[in-house]
Coordinates of C-alpha atoms in Angstrom, one line a residue:
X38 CA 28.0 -4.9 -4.3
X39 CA 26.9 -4.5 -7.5
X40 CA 29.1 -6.9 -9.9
X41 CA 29.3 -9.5 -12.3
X42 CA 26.8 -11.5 -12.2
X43 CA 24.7 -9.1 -11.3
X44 CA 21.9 -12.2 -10.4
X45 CA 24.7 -13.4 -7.9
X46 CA 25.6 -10.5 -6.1
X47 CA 21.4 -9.2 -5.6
X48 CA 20.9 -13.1 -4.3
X49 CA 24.1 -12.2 -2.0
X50 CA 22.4 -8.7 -0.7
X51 CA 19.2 -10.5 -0.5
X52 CA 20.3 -13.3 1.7
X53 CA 22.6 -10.9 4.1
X54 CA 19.5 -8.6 4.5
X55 CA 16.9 -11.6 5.3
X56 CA 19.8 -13.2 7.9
X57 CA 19.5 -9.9 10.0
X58 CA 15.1 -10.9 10.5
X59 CA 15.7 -13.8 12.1
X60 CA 17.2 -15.2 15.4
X61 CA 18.9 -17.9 14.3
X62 CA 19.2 -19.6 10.5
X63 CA 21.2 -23.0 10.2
X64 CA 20.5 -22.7 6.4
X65 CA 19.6 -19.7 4.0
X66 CA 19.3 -19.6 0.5
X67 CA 18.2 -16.9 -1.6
X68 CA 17.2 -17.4 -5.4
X69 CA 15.9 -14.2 -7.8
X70 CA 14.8 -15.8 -10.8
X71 CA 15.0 -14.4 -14.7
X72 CA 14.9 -11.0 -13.5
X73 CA 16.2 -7.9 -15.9
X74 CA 18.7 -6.2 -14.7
X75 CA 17.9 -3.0 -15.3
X76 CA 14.6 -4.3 -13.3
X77 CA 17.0 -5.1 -10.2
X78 CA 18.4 -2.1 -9.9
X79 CA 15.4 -0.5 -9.9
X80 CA 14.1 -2.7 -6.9
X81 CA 11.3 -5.0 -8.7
X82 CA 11.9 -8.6 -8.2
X83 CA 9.8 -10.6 -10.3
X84 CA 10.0 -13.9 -8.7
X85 CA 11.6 -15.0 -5.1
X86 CA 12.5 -18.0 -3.7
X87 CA 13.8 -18.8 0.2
X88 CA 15.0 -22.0 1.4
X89 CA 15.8 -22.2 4.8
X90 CA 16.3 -25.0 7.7
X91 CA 16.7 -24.6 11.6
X92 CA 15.3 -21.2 11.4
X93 CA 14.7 -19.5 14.7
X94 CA 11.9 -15.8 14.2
X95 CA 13.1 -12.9 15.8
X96 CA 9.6 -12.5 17.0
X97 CA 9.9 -16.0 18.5
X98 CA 13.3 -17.3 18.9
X99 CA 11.9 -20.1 21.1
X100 CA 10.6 -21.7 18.4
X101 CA 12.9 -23.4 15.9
X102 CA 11.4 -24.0 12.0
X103 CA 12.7 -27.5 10.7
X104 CA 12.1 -26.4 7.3
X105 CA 11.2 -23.4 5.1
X106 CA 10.2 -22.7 1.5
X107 CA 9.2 -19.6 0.6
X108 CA 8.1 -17.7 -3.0
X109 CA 6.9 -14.3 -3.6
X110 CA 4.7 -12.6 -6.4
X111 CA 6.3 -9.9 -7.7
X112 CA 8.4 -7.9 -5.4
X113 CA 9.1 -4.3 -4.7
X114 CA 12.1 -3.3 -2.7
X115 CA 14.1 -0.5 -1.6
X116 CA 17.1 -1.5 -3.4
X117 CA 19.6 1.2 -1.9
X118 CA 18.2 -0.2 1.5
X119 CA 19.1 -3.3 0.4
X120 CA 22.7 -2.6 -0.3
X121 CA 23.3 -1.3 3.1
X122 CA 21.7 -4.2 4.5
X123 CA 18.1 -4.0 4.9
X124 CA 15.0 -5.2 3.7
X125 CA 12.6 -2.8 3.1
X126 CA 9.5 -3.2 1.2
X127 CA 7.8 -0.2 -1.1
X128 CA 4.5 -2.4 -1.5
X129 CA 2.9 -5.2 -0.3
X130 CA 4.2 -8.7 -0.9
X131 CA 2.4 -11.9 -1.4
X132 CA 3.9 -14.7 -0.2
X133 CA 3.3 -18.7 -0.6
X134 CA 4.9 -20.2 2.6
X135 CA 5.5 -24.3 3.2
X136 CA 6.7 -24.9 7.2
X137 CA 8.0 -27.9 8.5
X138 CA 7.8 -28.0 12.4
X139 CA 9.4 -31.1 14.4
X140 CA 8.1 -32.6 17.7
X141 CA 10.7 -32.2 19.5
X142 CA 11.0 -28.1 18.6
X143 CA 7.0 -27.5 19.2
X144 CA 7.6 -29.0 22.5
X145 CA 10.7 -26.7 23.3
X146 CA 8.9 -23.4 22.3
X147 CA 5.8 -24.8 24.8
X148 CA 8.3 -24.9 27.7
X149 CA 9.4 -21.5 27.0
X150 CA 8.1 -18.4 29.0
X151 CA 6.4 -17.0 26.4
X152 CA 3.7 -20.0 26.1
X153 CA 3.3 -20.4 29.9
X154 CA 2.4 -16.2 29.5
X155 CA -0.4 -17.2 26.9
X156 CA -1.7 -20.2 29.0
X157 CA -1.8 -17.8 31.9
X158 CA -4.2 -15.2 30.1
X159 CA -6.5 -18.3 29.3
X160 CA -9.0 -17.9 31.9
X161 CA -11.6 -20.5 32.8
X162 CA -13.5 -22.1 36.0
X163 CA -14.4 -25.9 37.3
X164 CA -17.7 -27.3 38.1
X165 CA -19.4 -26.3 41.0
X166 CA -20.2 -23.5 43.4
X167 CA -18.1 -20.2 42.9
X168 CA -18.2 -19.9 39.2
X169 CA -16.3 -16.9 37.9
X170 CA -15.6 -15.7 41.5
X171 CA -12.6 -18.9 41.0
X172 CA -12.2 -17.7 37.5
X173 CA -7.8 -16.8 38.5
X174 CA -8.0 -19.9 40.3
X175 CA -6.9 -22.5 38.1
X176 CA -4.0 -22.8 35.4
X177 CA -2.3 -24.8 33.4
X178 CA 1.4 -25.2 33.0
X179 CA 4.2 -27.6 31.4
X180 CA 2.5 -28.5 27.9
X181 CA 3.8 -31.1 26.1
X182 CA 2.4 -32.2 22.7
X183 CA 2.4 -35.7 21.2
X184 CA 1.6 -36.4 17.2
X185 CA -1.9 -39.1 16.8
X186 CA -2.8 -41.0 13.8
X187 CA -5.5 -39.5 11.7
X188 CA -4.3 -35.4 11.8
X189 CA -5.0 -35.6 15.4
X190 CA -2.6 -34.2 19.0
X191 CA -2.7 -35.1 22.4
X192 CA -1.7 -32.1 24.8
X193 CA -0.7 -33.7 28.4
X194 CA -0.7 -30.4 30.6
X195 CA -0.9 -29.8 34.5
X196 CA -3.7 -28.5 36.0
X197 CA -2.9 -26.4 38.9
X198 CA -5.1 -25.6 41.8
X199 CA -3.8 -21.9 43.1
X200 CA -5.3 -22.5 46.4
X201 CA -5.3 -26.0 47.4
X202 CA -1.6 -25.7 46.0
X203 CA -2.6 -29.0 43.8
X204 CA -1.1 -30.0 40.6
X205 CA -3.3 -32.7 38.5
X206 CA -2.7 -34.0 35.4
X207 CA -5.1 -33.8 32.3
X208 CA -5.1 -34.9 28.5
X209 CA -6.2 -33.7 26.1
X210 CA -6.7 -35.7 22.6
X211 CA -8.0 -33.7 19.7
X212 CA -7.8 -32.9 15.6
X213 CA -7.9 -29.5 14.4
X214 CA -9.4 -27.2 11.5
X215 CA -8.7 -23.8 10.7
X216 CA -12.3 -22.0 10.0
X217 CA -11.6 -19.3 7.2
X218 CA -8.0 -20.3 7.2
X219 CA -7.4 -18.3 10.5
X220 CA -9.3 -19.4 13.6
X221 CA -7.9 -22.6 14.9
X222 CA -11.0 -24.7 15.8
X223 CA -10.8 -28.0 18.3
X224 CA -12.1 -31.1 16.4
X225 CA -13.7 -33.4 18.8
X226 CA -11.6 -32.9 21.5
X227 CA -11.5 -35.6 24.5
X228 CA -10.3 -34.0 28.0
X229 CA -9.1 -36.8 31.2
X230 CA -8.1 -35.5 34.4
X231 CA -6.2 -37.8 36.3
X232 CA -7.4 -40.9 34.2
X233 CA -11.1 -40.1 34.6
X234 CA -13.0 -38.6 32.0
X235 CA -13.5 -34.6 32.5
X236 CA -16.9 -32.8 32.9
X237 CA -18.2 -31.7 29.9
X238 CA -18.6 -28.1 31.1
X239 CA -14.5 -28.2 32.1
X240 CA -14.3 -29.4 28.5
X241 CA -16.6 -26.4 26.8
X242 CA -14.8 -23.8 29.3
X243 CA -11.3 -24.8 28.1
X244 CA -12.2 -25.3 24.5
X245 CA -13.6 -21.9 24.3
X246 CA -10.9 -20.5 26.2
X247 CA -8.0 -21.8 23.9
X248 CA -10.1 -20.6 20.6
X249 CA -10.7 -17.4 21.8
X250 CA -6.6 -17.3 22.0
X251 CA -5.8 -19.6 18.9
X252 CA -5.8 -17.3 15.5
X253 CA -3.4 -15.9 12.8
X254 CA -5.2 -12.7 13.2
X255 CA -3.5 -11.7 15.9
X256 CA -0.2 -11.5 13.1
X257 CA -2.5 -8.6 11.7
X258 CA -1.0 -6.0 14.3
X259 CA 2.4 -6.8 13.0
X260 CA 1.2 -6.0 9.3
X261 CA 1.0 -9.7 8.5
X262 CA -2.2 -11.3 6.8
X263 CA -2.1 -15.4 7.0
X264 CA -4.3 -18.2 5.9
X265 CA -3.4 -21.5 6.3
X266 CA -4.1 -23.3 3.3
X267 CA -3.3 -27.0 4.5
X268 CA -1.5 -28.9 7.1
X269 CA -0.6 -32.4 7.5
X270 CA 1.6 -34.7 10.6
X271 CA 3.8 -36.8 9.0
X272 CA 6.9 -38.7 10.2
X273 CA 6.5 -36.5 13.7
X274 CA 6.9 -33.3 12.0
X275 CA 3.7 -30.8 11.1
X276 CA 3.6 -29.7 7.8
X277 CA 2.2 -25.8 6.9
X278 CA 1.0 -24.4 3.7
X279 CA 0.2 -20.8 4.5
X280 CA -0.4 -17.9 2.3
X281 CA 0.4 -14.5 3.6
X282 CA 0.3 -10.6 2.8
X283 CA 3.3 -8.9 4.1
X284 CA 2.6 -4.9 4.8
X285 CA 5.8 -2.6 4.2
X286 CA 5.1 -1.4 8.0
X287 CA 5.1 -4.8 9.2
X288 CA 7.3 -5.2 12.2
X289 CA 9.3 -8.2 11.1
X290 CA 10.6 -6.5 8.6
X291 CA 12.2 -3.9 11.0
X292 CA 15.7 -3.4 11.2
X293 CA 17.8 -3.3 14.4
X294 CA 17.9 0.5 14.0
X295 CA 14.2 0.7 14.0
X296 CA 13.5 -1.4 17.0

């Protein structure tokens, strides 16, 4: 693979390798940039840039990225990896990361089985006599999310009642604000049930219950360190600026062999 241009064919052997971590890509470009080539071939990469649109994770091919622009610090690869293939890091990378996430693909991935899985580990109880004896009583089900003026969501969700075999509709309108660029905290959030404003001890149970869940830390088992740096709604589409340590161990860098 290796030919003239060099810069060409490592681009080539970069994009290949990165196609092979993700489910689905509808656009891929790779870019190494004013790199030696004596420097290639010896598996530094000075500076990286990914543009990508309609990509799909392998970790989560439910969930569909509008838009993606990536670029790395200086990078160290396995470079005879790469030529077979695969991406292999031999330290750490730092990574500056802008998403672009759609409406209509956030609501897609919250119909999928892997969010209802989530929302059925959130465990909370109603008002009243029983207390955490009803605590597997209630869940939630069929999400859908809806972009407010102002950096603000409203999340219309069922409520369902296990025993009385009731399903009742709630909303719930709120901003949101990463605390230490991690843990996704619920700005002023604004829960109805059926039209009629909810209790405000439903309210702190399911707050608590979705923060608990809601952080990037959980990435940190797949050798993955993220901050989110800003975020923004515009035009019906989120917008991400994330910053992010990528281990060599990290699992979505693992090739179909490995898995």
């Amino acid at each position: 693979a290796i030919v003239s241009p060099v810069g060409a064919a490592i681009d080539q052997l970069a994009e290949d390798a990165l196609r092979d971590q993700v489910a689905a890509a509808e656009e891929l470009h790779v870019r190494i940039d004013n790199v030696p080539t004596y420097q290639i071939l010896n598996g530094r990469v000075e500076h990286l840039r990914i543009a990508g649109r309609g990509i799909a994770p392998r970790q989560f091919p439910e969930l569909r990225i509008e838009s993606i622009d990536l670029e790395t610090d200086v990078v160290d690869v396995d470079f005879n990896r790469l030529r077979r293939g695969e991406l292999k890091l031999d330290e750490p990378a730092q990574v500056a990361l802008n998403l672009g996430l759609n409406g209509g693909d956030i609501n897609q991935f919250l119909q999928s089985e892997r969010v209802q899985t989530w929302l059925d580990d959130l465990k909370f109880t109603l008002p009243g006599p029983g207390g955490a004896r009803e605590r597997n009583r209630y869940g939630l089900s069929n999400p859908i999310l809806y972009f407010l003026n102002g950096d603000r969501f409203q999340v219309v969700v069922d409520l369902e009642d296990r025993v009385a075999q009731e399903v009742i509709p709630i909303t719930l309108e709120l901003g949101l604000q990463f605390v230490n660029g991690h843990q996704l905290k619920l700005i002023d959030p604004v829960l109805t049930i059926d039209g009629e404003t909810a209790p405000p001890e439903l309210l702190t149970s399911l707050v608590s219950g979705a923060e608990d869940q809601l952080t990037l830390r959980t990435l940190e088992e797949s050798g993955i360190t993220a901050r989110i740096i800003a975020f923004e709604i515009r035009d019906n589409e989120l917008e991400l600026a994330i910053f992010a340590r990528v281990e060599p161990t990290s699992s979505f860098l693992a090739s179909d062999a490995s898995m």
